[in-house]
mmCIF file of C-alpha atoms in Angstrom:
data_model
loop_
_atom_site.group_PDB
_atom_site.id
_atom_site.type_symbol
_atom_site.label_atom_id
_atom_site.label_comp_id
_atom_site.label_asym_id
_atom_site.label_seq_id
_atom_site.Cartn_x
_atom_site.Cartn_y
_atom_site.Cartn_z
ATOM 1 C CA MET T 1 0.000 0.000 0.000
ATOM 2 C CA ASN T 2 1.356 2.781 0.156
ATOM 3 C CA ALA T 3 2.402 8.042 -1.268
ATOM 4 C CA LEU T 4 -0.341 10.317 -2.206
ATOM 5 C CA THR T 5 -3.609 10.119 -3.864
ATOM 6 C CA ARG T 6 -6.402 11.316 -5.823
ATOM 7 C CA ARG T 7 -9.295 13.211 -7.042
ATOM 8 C CA VAL T 8 -12.077 12.566 -4.575
ATOM 9 C CA GLY T 9 -15.122 10.581 -5.469
ATOM 10 C CA ILE T 10 -17.288 8.052 -3.730
ATOM 11 C CA GLY T 11 -16.939 4.437 -4.654
ATOM 12 C CA THR T 12 -20.061 2.475 -5.443
ATOM 13 C CA VAL T 13 -18.922 -1.045 -4.787
ATOM 14 C CA THR T 14 -19.861 -2.648 -1.492
ATOM 15 C CA VAL T 15 -16.682 -3.887 0.058
ATOM 16 C CA SER T 16 -15.500 -6.303 2.682
ATOM 17 C CA MET T 17 -11.900 -5.419 3.373
ATOM 18 C CA ALA T 18 -9.243 -5.599 5.969
ATOM 19 C CA LEU T 19 -7.191 -2.803 7.497
ATOM 20 C CA ALA T 20 -3.715 -2.389 8.811
ATOM 21 C CA LEU T 21 -2.460 0.210 11.306
ATOM 22 C CA ALA T 22 0.884 0.562 12.907
ATOM 23 C CA ALA T 23 2.945 2.347 15.532
ATOM 24 C CA CYS T 24 5.911 2.331 17.849
ATOM 25 C CA GLY T 25 6.052 2.939 21.564
ATOM 26 C CA GLU T 26 6.047 1.528 25.042
ATOM 27 C CA ALA T 27 4.228 -1.726 25.644
ATOM 28 C CA GLY T 28 1.451 -2.205 28.119
ATOM 29 C CA ASP T 29 0.498 -5.634 29.448
ATOM 30 C CA GLY T 30 -2.356 -7.038 27.382
ATOM 31 C CA GLU T 31 -4.365 -7.639 30.559
ATOM 32 C CA ASP T 32 -3.881 -4.174 32.055
ATOM 33 C CA LYS T 33 -7.032 -2.165 32.571
ATOM 34 C CA GLY T 34 -7.282 1.234 30.943
ATOM 35 C CA GLY T 35 -6.362 4.060 33.262
ATOM 36 C CA GLY T 36 -8.533 7.070 33.792
ATOM 37 C CA GLY T 37 -8.239 8.982 30.536
ATOM 38 C CA ASP T 38 -9.246 12.642 30.318
ATOM 39 C CA GLY T 39 -11.354 12.187 27.195
ATOM 40 C CA LYS T 40 -9.071 14.517 25.276
ATOM 41 C CA THR T 41 -6.613 12.066 23.723
ATOM 42 C CA ILE T 42 -6.743 10.265 20.375
ATOM 43 C CA GLY T 43 -4.315 7.478 19.527
ATOM 44 C CA LEU T 44 -2.871 7.321 16.009
ATOM 45 C CA LEU T 45 -1.082 4.157 14.897
ATOM 46 C CA LEU T 46 0.426 3.924 11.410
ATOM 47 C CA PRO T 47 1.914 0.727 9.971
ATOM 48 C CA GLU T 48 5.225 1.475 8.288
ATOM 49 C CA ASN T 49 7.652 4.100 7.055
ATOM 50 C CA LYS T 50 8.940 2.540 3.825
ATOM 51 C CA THR T 51 6.082 4.217 1.980
ATOM 52 C CA THR T 52 6.695 7.957 2.140
ATOM 53 C CA ARG T 53 3.036 8.980 2.408
ATOM 54 C CA TYR T 54 2.495 8.128 6.074
ATOM 55 C CA GLU T 55 4.982 10.512 7.681
ATOM 56 C CA THR T 56 4.789 13.119 4.897
ATOM 57 C CA PHE T 57 1.018 13.367 4.542
ATOM 58 C CA ASP T 58 -1.270 11.113 6.615
ATOM 59 C CA ARG T 59 0.115 11.944 10.038
ATOM 60 C CA PRO T 60 0.467 15.750 9.707
ATOM 61 C CA ILE T 61 -2.901 16.092 7.956
ATOM 62 C CA MET T 62 -4.732 14.157 10.672
ATOM 63 C CA GLU T 63 -2.926 15.927 13.514
ATOM 64 C CA SER T 64 -3.706 19.337 11.995
ATOM 65 C CA LYS T 65 -7.382 18.497 11.464
ATOM 66 C CA ILE T 66 -7.782 17.127 14.986
ATOM 67 C CA GLU T 67 -6.228 20.304 16.401
ATOM 68 C CA SER T 68 -8.580 22.482 14.336
ATOM 69 C CA LEU T 69 -11.629 20.573 15.588
ATOM 70 C CA CYS T 70 -10.489 20.122 19.186
ATOM 71 C CA GLY T 71 -7.874 22.624 20.287
ATOM 72 C CA ASP T 72 -7.256 20.974 23.638
ATOM 73 C CA CYS T 73 -7.077 17.423 22.264
ATOM 74 C CA GLU T 74 -3.792 15.516 22.216
ATOM 75 C CA VAL T 75 -2.661 12.962 19.620
ATOM 76 C CA LYS T 76 -0.514 10.070 20.820
ATOM 77 C CA TYR T 77 1.274 8.881 17.684
ATOM 78 C CA ASN T 78 3.402 5.844 16.860
ATOM 79 C CA ASN T 79 4.614 4.022 13.740
ATOM 80 C CA ALA T 80 5.099 0.259 13.914
ATOM 81 C CA ALA T 81 7.802 0.067 11.228
ATOM 82 C CA GLN T 82 5.997 -2.972 9.767
ATOM 83 C CA ASP T 83 6.273 -5.024 12.981
ATOM 84 C CA ILE T 84 3.089 -6.699 14.246
ATOM 85 C CA GLU T 85 4.263 -7.178 17.832
ATOM 86 C CA THR T 86 5.433 -3.577 18.043
ATOM 87 C CA GLN T 87 2.024 -2.398 16.937
ATOM 88 C CA LYS T 88 0.275 -4.639 19.463
ATOM 89 C CA LYS T 89 2.366 -3.150 22.245
ATOM 90 C CA GLN T 90 1.579 0.345 21.018
ATOM 91 C CA PHE T 91 -2.140 -0.446 20.880
ATOM 92 C CA ASP T 92 -2.133 -2.000 24.363
ATOM 93 C CA ALA T 93 -0.212 0.964 25.756
ATOM 94 C CA LEU T 94 -2.837 3.403 24.469
ATOM 95 C CA ILE T 95 -5.604 1.462 26.226
ATOM 96 C CA THR T 96 -3.567 1.315 29.430
ATOM 97 C CA GLN T 97 -3.038 5.088 29.229
ATOM 98 C CA GLY T 98 -6.792 5.654 29.065
ATOM 99 C CA VAL T 99 -7.083 6.710 25.429
ATOM 100 C CA LYS T 100 -10.745 6.433 24.367
ATOM 101 C CA VAL T 101 -10.408 6.597 20.549
ATOM 102 C CA ILE T 102 -7.719 4.923 18.440
ATOM 103 C CA ILE T 103 -7.129 5.462 14.727
ATOM 104 C CA LEU T 104 -5.552 2.219 13.492
ATOM 105 C CA ASP T 105 -3.800 1.515 10.199
ATOM 106 C CA SER T 106 -2.772 -2.062 10.845
ATOM 107 C CA VAL T 107 0.403 -3.903 9.910
ATOM 108 C CA ASP T 108 -1.478 -7.208 9.689
ATOM 109 C CA TYR T 109 -5.268 -6.997 9.753
ATOM 110 C CA LYS T 110 -5.683 -10.627 10.857
ATOM 111 C CA SER T 111 -3.821 -9.882 14.094
ATOM 112 C CA THR T 112 -6.105 -7.054 15.180
ATOM 113 C CA LYS T 113 -9.258 -8.974 16.079
ATOM 114 C CA GLY T 114 -8.312 -9.608 19.706
ATOM 115 C CA TRP T 115 -6.945 -6.099 20.100
ATOM 116 C CA VAL T 116 -10.125 -4.420 18.905
ATOM 117 C CA GLU T 117 -12.326 -6.784 20.945
ATOM 118 C CA ARG T 118 -10.349 -5.887 24.058
ATOM 119 C CA ALA T 119 -10.617 -2.194 23.241
ATOM 120 C CA LYS T 120 -14.400 -2.413 23.000
ATOM 121 C CA LYS T 121 -14.591 -4.127 26.388
ATOM 122 C CA GLU T 122 -12.519 -1.276 27.818
ATOM 123 C CA GLY T 123 -14.798 1.349 26.275
ATOM 124 C CA VAL T 124 -12.285 2.318 23.590
ATOM 125 C CA GLN T 125 -13.534 2.991 20.044
ATOM 126 C CA VAL T 126 -11.352 2.032 17.076
ATOM 127 C CA VAL T 127 -11.435 3.674 13.654
ATOM 128 C CA ALA T 128 -9.787 1.644 10.885
ATOM 129 C CA TYR T 129 -7.813 3.902 8.557
ATOM 130 C CA ASP T 130 -6.872 3.029 4.973
ATOM 131 C CA ARG T 131 -6.856 -0.715 5.749
ATOM 132 C CA LEU T 132 -9.840 -2.512 7.224
ATOM 133 C CA ALA T 133 -8.964 -4.202 10.527
ATOM 134 C CA GLU T 134 -10.661 -7.208 12.074
ATOM 135 C CA GLY T 135 -12.828 -6.689 15.132
ATOM 136 C CA PRO T 136 -15.794 -4.580 16.313
ATOM 137 C CA LEU T 137 -14.795 -1.307 14.666
ATOM 138 C CA SER T 138 -16.613 1.983 15.170
ATOM 139 C CA ALA T 139 -15.795 3.194 11.632
ATOM 140 C CA TYR T 140 -13.633 2.603 8.557
ATOM 141 C CA VAL T 141 -12.243 5.178 6.092
ATOM 142 C CA SER T 142 -10.410 4.200 2.909
ATOM 143 C CA TYR T 143 -10.770 3.896 -0.860
ATOM 144 C CA ASP T 144 -12.671 1.585 -3.163
ATOM 145 C CA ASN T 145 -9.588 -0.604 -3.458
ATOM 146 C CA GLU T 146 -10.907 -3.124 -5.969
ATOM 147 C CA LYS T 147 -11.782 -0.210 -8.229
ATOM 148 C CA ILE T 148 -8.233 1.096 -7.830
ATOM 149 C CA GLY T 149 -6.983 -2.282 -9.071
ATOM 150 C CA ARG T 150 -9.250 -1.962 -12.095
ATOM 151 C CA LEU T 151 -7.855 1.507 -12.739
ATOM 152 C CA GLN T 152 -4.329 0.101 -12.603
ATOM 153 C CA GLY T 153 -5.175 -2.735 -14.970
ATOM 154 C CA GLY T 154 -6.925 -0.398 -17.384
ATOM 155 C CA ALA T 155 -4.028 2.064 -17.370
ATOM 156 C CA LEU T 156 -1.546 -0.717 -18.149
ATOM 157 C CA VAL T 157 -3.698 -1.984 -21.039
ATOM 158 C CA LYS T 158 -3.860 1.568 -22.377
ATOM 159 C CA ALA T 159 -0.088 1.924 -22.063
ATOM 160 C CA LEU T 160 0.400 -1.335 -24.002
ATOM 161 C CA GLY T 161 -1.825 -0.025 -26.768
ATOM 162 C CA SER T 162 -2.141 -2.217 -29.854
ATOM 163 C CA LYS T 163 0.290 -4.734 -28.301
ATOM 164 C CA ALA T 164 -2.021 -5.515 -25.379
ATOM 165 C CA LYS T 165 -3.718 -8.625 -26.837
ATOM 166 C CA SER T 166 -0.368 -10.299 -27.499
ATOM 167 C CA ALA T 167 1.335 -9.058 -24.312
ATOM 168 C CA ASN T 168 2.995 -11.125 -21.608
ATOM 169 C CA VAL T 169 2.576 -9.224 -18.348
ATOM 170 C CA VAL T 170 4.403 -9.548 -15.028
ATOM 171 C CA MET T 171 2.399 -8.802 -11.861
ATOM 172 C CA ILE T 172 4.194 -7.646 -8.720
ATOM 173 C CA ASN T 173 1.524 -7.438 -6.016
ATOM 174 C CA GLY T 174 1.461 -5.895 -2.559
ATOM 175 C CA SER T 175 2.050 -7.348 0.886
ATOM 176 C CA PRO T 176 0.025 -10.446 1.872
ATOM 177 C CA THR T 177 -0.577 -8.925 5.336
ATOM 178 C CA ASP T 178 -2.172 -5.792 3.889
ATOM 179 C CA PRO T 179 -5.915 -6.394 3.416
ATOM 180 C CA ASN T 180 -6.013 -3.866 0.569
ATOM 181 C CA ALA T 181 -3.523 -5.839 -1.522
ATOM 182 C CA PRO T 182 -5.935 -8.661 -2.495
ATOM 183 C CA PHE T 183 -8.451 -6.060 -3.693
ATOM 184 C CA PHE T 184 -5.864 -4.274 -5.836
ATOM 185 C CA LYS T 185 -4.865 -7.651 -7.267
ATOM 186 C CA LYS T 186 -8.440 -8.794 -7.860
ATOM 187 C CA GLY T 187 -9.366 -5.563 -9.595
ATOM 188 C CA ALA T 188 -6.256 -5.612 -11.786
ATOM 189 C CA HIS T 189 -6.799 -9.248 -12.754
ATOM 190 C CA SER T 190 -10.403 -8.535 -13.724
ATOM 191 C CA VAL T 191 -9.103 -6.190 -16.431
ATOM 192 C CA LEU T 192 -5.774 -7.752 -17.414
ATOM 193 C CA ASP T 193 -7.025 -11.336 -17.721
ATOM 194 C CA LYS T 194 -9.431 -10.249 -20.459
ATOM 195 C CA ASN T 195 -7.170 -7.825 -22.295
ATOM 196 C CA VAL T 196 -3.640 -9.263 -22.403
ATOM 197 C CA LYS T 197 -2.291 -12.564 -23.720
ATOM 198 C CA LYS T 198 -1.325 -13.880 -20.283
ATOM 199 C CA ILE T 199 0.085 -13.133 -16.842
ATOM 200 C CA ALA T 200 3.461 -14.727 -17.385
ATOM 201 C CA TYR T 201 4.854 -14.271 -13.863
ATOM 202 C CA GLU T 202 3.249 -13.114 -10.594
ATOM 203 C CA GLN T 203 4.479 -12.601 -7.035
ATOM 204 C CA ASP T 204 3.217 -11.022 -3.805
ATOM 205 C CA ILE T 205 5.856 -8.900 -2.054
ATOM 206 C CA PRO T 206 6.114 -8.916 1.772
ATOM 207 C CA ASP T 207 6.148 -5.445 3.366
ATOM 208 C CA TRP T 208 5.792 -3.773 -0.058
ATOM 209 C CA SER T 209 9.590 -3.955 -0.230
ATOM 210 C CA PRO T 210 11.166 -2.207 -3.270
ATOM 211 C CA ASP T 211 14.290 -4.341 -2.812
ATOM 212 C CA GLU T 212 12.281 -7.565 -2.900
ATOM 213 C CA ALA T 213 10.322 -6.307 -5.913
ATOM 214 C CA ASN T 214 13.649 -5.675 -7.649
ATOM 215 C CA LYS T 215 14.763 -9.253 -6.928
ATOM 216 C CA LYS T 216 11.489 -10.770 -8.132
ATOM 217 C CA MET T 217 11.633 -8.712 -11.313
ATOM 218 C CA ALA T 218 15.151 -10.001 -11.938
ATOM 219 C CA THR T 219 13.860 -13.549 -11.427
ATOM 220 C CA ALA T 220 11.034 -12.904 -13.902
ATOM 221 C CA ILE T 221 13.535 -11.679 -16.487
ATOM 222 C CA ASP T 222 15.682 -14.781 -15.991
ATOM 223 C CA LYS T 223 12.630 -17.000 -16.360
ATOM 224 C CA LEU T 224 10.921 -15.278 -19.296
ATOM 225 C CA GLY T 225 13.867 -13.833 -21.142
ATOM 226 C CA LYS T 226 14.592 -10.282 -22.226
ATOM 227 C CA ASP T 227 11.986 -10.434 -24.990
ATOM 228 C CA GLY T 228 9.357 -12.314 -22.961
ATOM 229 C CA ILE T 229 8.034 -9.321 -20.996
ATOM 230 C CA ASP T 230 5.798 -6.659 -22.520
ATOM 231 C CA GLY T 231 4.555 -4.815 -19.443
ATOM 232 C CA VAL T 232 4.649 -4.853 -15.625
ATOM 233 C CA TYR T 233 1.902 -4.251 -13.097
ATOM 234 C CA SER T 234 3.329 -2.919 -9.827
ATOM 235 C CA ALA T 235 0.933 -2.511 -6.915
ATOM 236 C CA ASN T 236 2.611 0.725 -5.789
ATOM 237 C CA ASP T 237 5.206 3.301 -6.794
ATOM 238 C CA GLY T 238 7.833 2.227 -4.294
ATOM 239 C CA MET T 239 8.035 -1.255 -5.788
ATOM 240 C CA ALA T 240 7.821 0.209 -9.293
ATOM 241 C CA GLY T 241 11.120 1.947 -8.591
ATOM 242 C CA GLY T 242 12.816 -1.358 -7.795
ATOM 243 C CA ILE T 243 11.201 -3.024 -10.811
ATOM 244 C CA ILE T 244 12.296 -0.302 -13.220
ATOM 245 C CA THR T 245 15.859 -0.521 -11.929
ATOM 246 C CA ALA T 246 15.917 -4.273 -12.638
ATOM 247 C CA LEU T 247 14.515 -3.722 -16.142
ATOM 248 C CA LYS T 248 17.004 -0.979 -16.964
ATOM 249 C CA GLN T 249 19.924 -3.129 -15.844
ATOM 250 C CA ARG T 250 18.921 -5.642 -18.520
ATOM 251 C CA GLY T 251 18.145 -3.049 -21.175
ATOM 252 C CA ILE T 252 14.385 -3.676 -21.125
ATOM 253 C CA ASP T 253 11.983 -0.809 -21.822
ATOM 254 C CA VAL T 254 8.334 -1.733 -21.206
ATOM 255 C CA PRO T 255 5.384 0.043 -19.537
ATOM 256 C CA VAL T 256 5.391 -0.133 -15.731
ATOM 257 C CA GLY T 257 2.620 1.338 -13.587
ATOM 258 C CA GLY T 258 2.294 1.939 -9.865
ATOM 259 C CA GLN T 259 0.118 3.615 -7.234
ATOM 260 C CA ASP T 260 0.292 6.433 -4.677
ATOM 261 C CA ALA T 261 1.731 9.310 -6.715
ATOM 262 C CA GLU T 262 4.928 9.284 -4.683
ATOM 263 C CA LEU T 263 7.374 12.060 -5.542
ATOM 264 C CA ALA T 264 9.916 9.667 -7.063
ATOM 265 C CA GLY T 265 7.131 7.960 -9.009
ATOM 266 C CA LEU T 266 5.933 11.284 -10.399
ATOM 267 C CA GLN T 267 9.450 12.126 -11.503
ATOM 268 C CA ARG T 268 9.666 8.752 -13.269
ATOM 269 C CA LEU T 269 6.392 9.593 -15.024
ATOM 270 C CA LEU T 270 7.889 12.817 -16.319
ATOM 271 C CA THR T 271 11.022 11.125 -17.650
ATOM 272 C CA GLY T 272 9.026 8.315 -19.235
ATOM 273 C CA ASP T 273 10.472 5.588 -17.026
ATOM 274 C CA GLN T 274 7.056 4.895 -15.448
ATOM 275 C CA ALA T 275 3.858 4.810 -17.482
ATOM 276 C CA PHE T 276 1.268 5.794 -14.855
ATOM 277 C CA THR T 277 0.434 6.000 -11.180
ATOM 278 C CA ILE T 278 -2.773 6.130 -9.157
ATOM 279 C CA TYR T 279 -3.513 9.471 -7.554
ATOM 280 C CA LYS T 280 -5.526 9.180 -4.379
ATOM 281 C CA GLN T 281 -6.191 12.398 -2.522
ATOM 282 C CA ILE T 282 -4.969 11.645 0.982
ATOM 283 C CA LYS T 283 -6.242 14.882 2.506
ATOM 284 C CA PRO T 284 -9.988 14.015 2.319
ATOM 285 C CA GLU T 285 -9.334 10.509 3.631
ATOM 286 C CA ALA T 286 -7.162 11.736 6.512
ATOM 287 C CA GLU T 287 -9.385 14.696 7.423
ATOM 288 C CA THR T 288 -12.545 12.570 7.396
ATOM 289 C CA THR T 289 -10.870 10.073 9.698
ATOM 290 C CA ALA T 290 -9.779 12.851 12.050
ATOM 291 C CA GLU T 291 -13.308 14.287 12.177
ATOM 292 C CA ILE T 292 -14.817 10.874 12.899
ATOM 293 C CA ALA T 293 -12.307 10.336 15.720
ATOM 294 C CA VAL T 294 -13.090 13.700 17.306
ATOM 295 C CA ARG T 295 -16.842 13.121 17.078
ATOM 296 C CA LEU T 296 -16.529 9.694 18.660
ATOM 297 C CA LEU T 297 -14.403 11.208 21.426
ATOM 298 C CA LYS T 298 -17.119 13.782 22.093
ATOM 299 C CA GLY T 299 -19.940 11.246 21.883
ATOM 300 C CA LYS T 300 -21.397 12.670 18.670
ATOM 301 C CA LYS T 301 -22.942 10.790 15.744
ATOM 302 C CA ILE T 302 -21.039 10.119 12.504
ATOM 303 C CA ASP T 303 -23.959 9.100 10.270
ATOM 304 C CA ASP T 304 -23.657 12.190 8.075
ATOM 305 C CA ILE T 305 -19.964 11.489 7.389
ATOM 306 C CA THR T 306 -20.110 7.789 6.533
ATOM 307 C CA ASP T 307 -21.984 6.709 3.420
ATOM 308 C CA ARG T 308 -22.197 2.915 3.565
ATOM 309 C CA LYS T 309 -21.778 -0.203 5.696
ATOM 310 C CA VAL T 310 -19.074 -2.815 5.147
ATOM 311 C CA ASN T 311 -18.232 -6.179 6.684
ATOM 312 C CA SER T 312 -14.911 -7.352 8.043
ATOM 313 C CA LEU T 313 -12.949 -9.591 5.699
ATOM 314 C CA SER T 314 -13.671 -12.608 7.925
ATOM 315 C CA GLY T 315 -17.370 -11.798 7.922
ATOM 316 C CA ASP T 316 -17.429 -11.950 11.726
ATOM 317 C CA TYR T 317 -18.305 -8.265 12.034
ATOM 318 C CA LYS T 318 -20.970 -6.693 9.854
ATOM 319 C CA GLY T 319 -22.395 -3.256 9.246
ATOM 320 C CA ILE T 320 -19.276 -1.208 10.001
ATOM 321 C CA PRO T 321 -19.949 2.480 9.175
ATOM 322 C CA ALA T 322 -17.600 3.419 6.319
ATOM 323 C CA LYS T 323 -16.537 6.172 3.969
ATOM 324 C CA LEU T 324 -14.780 5.109 0.747
ATOM 325 C CA TYR T 325 -13.197 7.503 -1.726
ATOM 326 C CA ASP T 326 -12.389 7.167 -5.412
ATOM 327 C CA ALA T 327 -9.032 7.602 -7.160
ATOM 328 C CA GLN T 328 -7.747 8.205 -10.691
ATOM 329 C CA ALA T 329 -4.991 6.914 -12.925
ATOM 330 C CA ILE T 330 -2.643 9.655 -14.146
ATOM 331 C CA THR T 331 0.170 9.815 -16.697
ATOM 332 C CA LYS T 332 2.780 12.535 -17.223
ATOM 333 C CA ASP T 333 0.152 14.571 -19.074
ATOM 334 C CA GLU T 334 -2.095 14.803 -15.990
ATOM 335 C CA VAL T 335 0.532 15.730 -13.386
ATOM 336 C CA ALA T 336 0.076 19.482 -13.864
ATOM 337 C CA ASP T 337 -3.726 19.351 -13.572
ATOM 338 C CA THR T 338 -3.780 17.042 -10.540
ATOM 339 C CA ILE T 339 -0.681 16.917 -8.359
ATOM 340 C CA VAL T 340 0.491 20.462 -9.039
ATOM 341 C CA LYS T 341 -3.006 21.995 -9.118
ATOM 342 C CA ASP T 342 -3.939 20.285 -5.824
ATOM 343 C CA LYS T 343 -0.631 21.413 -4.252
ATOM 344 C CA VAL T 344 0.352 17.898 -3.268
ATOM 345 C CA TYR T 345 3.959 18.787 -4.027
ATOM 346 C CA LYS T 346 5.525 22.114 -4.896
ATOM 347 C CA VAL T 347 6.837 22.549 -8.426
ATOM 348 C CA SER T 348 10.275 23.082 -6.885
ATOM 349 C CA GLU T 349 10.048 19.666 -5.229
ATOM 350 C CA ILE T 350 9.098 17.874 -8.439
ATOM 351 C CA CYS T 351 11.156 19.870 -10.892
ATOM 352 C CA THR T 352 14.636 19.679 -9.438
ATOM 353 C CA LYS T 353 17.569 20.305 -11.778
ATOM 354 C CA GLU T 354 17.565 16.713 -13.043
ATOM 355 C CA PHE T 355 13.882 16.899 -14.008
ATOM 356 C CA LYS T 356 13.607 20.531 -15.148
ATOM 357 C CA LYS T 357 13.482 19.725 -18.862
ATOM 358 C CA ALA T 358 10.951 16.912 -18.370
ATOM 359 C CA CYS T 359 8.762 19.275 -16.333
ATOM 360 C CA GLU T 360 8.835 21.911 -19.079
ATOM 361 C CA GLU T 361 7.838 19.322 -21.660
ATOM 362 C CA ALA T 362 4.897 18.289 -19.442
ATOM 363 C CA GLY T 363 3.750 21.900 -19.041
ATOM 364 C CA ILE T 364 4.783 22.145 -15.393
ATOM 365 C CA LYS T 365 6.130 25.595 -14.521
#
C-alpha cells in the first residue's frame, strides 16, 4: 500500500476489506485495565515508514485536522515500522493510558481482532484507517480498493496499446498482510485477464519492499527472457522503482505502472520511465478520519460522514460504518492538472535540476 492520492469521489462497490495500522512505543500488558483517561486524547497508529506517504502526509494532515476541531485534544502517535508485535504493544499501551479513541492503520489486519475486541470491552472505540482491521470497529475510512486495481489494470492496457492482446505481463503485487492488496490484485486481474495474452509471472511482495520487488523482477527476467516481458503491473510506486531498476539493468523498456503518486514515481512519469500512477487524494481521507475520531471522542454521531456499511474480511463483524473515496490513474500529461493543481507537491520539489526539462515538456512551470 502505500504516497499520495487522488481526485475525490465516492466508490459504489460494497466492500468487505481488511485494514492495517501501525505504531511504535512503550508496551502495556495485554491484561492491564485502561487508566482514567481525560477524554481529550486520540491514539494514532500507522503501519510502516517505507512508503513515504504516512509521515509526509497522513500523520500531519490528521494531527492538523484534529487540532482544528479540538484545540485541547492531544494525539498520541506511533509508527510500527511494519512489525506486528510492536504495533500490538503500542495499541495496548494506548488502552492502558486511558485513550478512548484509536485510529488504526494495521500492519497485519488478521492480528487485530483480539486487540479491537479488548478495546471495546474497555470502552475504547477504534477507527480503521486506509486498511480494514478485524474486530468490532466503530468506523472505517479508505478507498474503493478493488476499483483502484481496475484503474491500474486499465491504465496498463492503455499503455500497451495495440500490443495488449499479445502481451505477456508480469504482476508484482502488494504485501500479503495488507488487506487492501488482495483487492488491488483482484481488480487488476479482472481487467488484465481479459485484455492481455497472459500473466506470465506473478508474485506477492512482503512489506511492499522495493528491494524484494527488484529481486522478483530479476527472477522474472531470468525466467521469461529479455523479450518475454511486454509490461509490468506494480501494486505501488515504491516497488515500481525497484522493478524499473531491474529492467534498466537488462536493457528492457516496457510500460510499468504503480500507485500512490509518490514524488519519485511522479518524476519517473515525467522522464518516461514509469507509465502511470494512481492518484488518491490523501487529505480528504485523513481529514474525514480525524473528524470521525473527534466526534466519537465527544460522543457525537457520525452518520452524516459515513456513506455505507461494510463487513470485516472474515465476515465476523458486519455493518461497520464506512466512507470510501475514489481515485484516478494519471500519466505525465495529468501531473500538472492534478498533483500540481492540488498542491500535493511544490513545483520546486518535483522539478529539481535533473527533471527541469521533463517538467517543461509536461507543461509544469
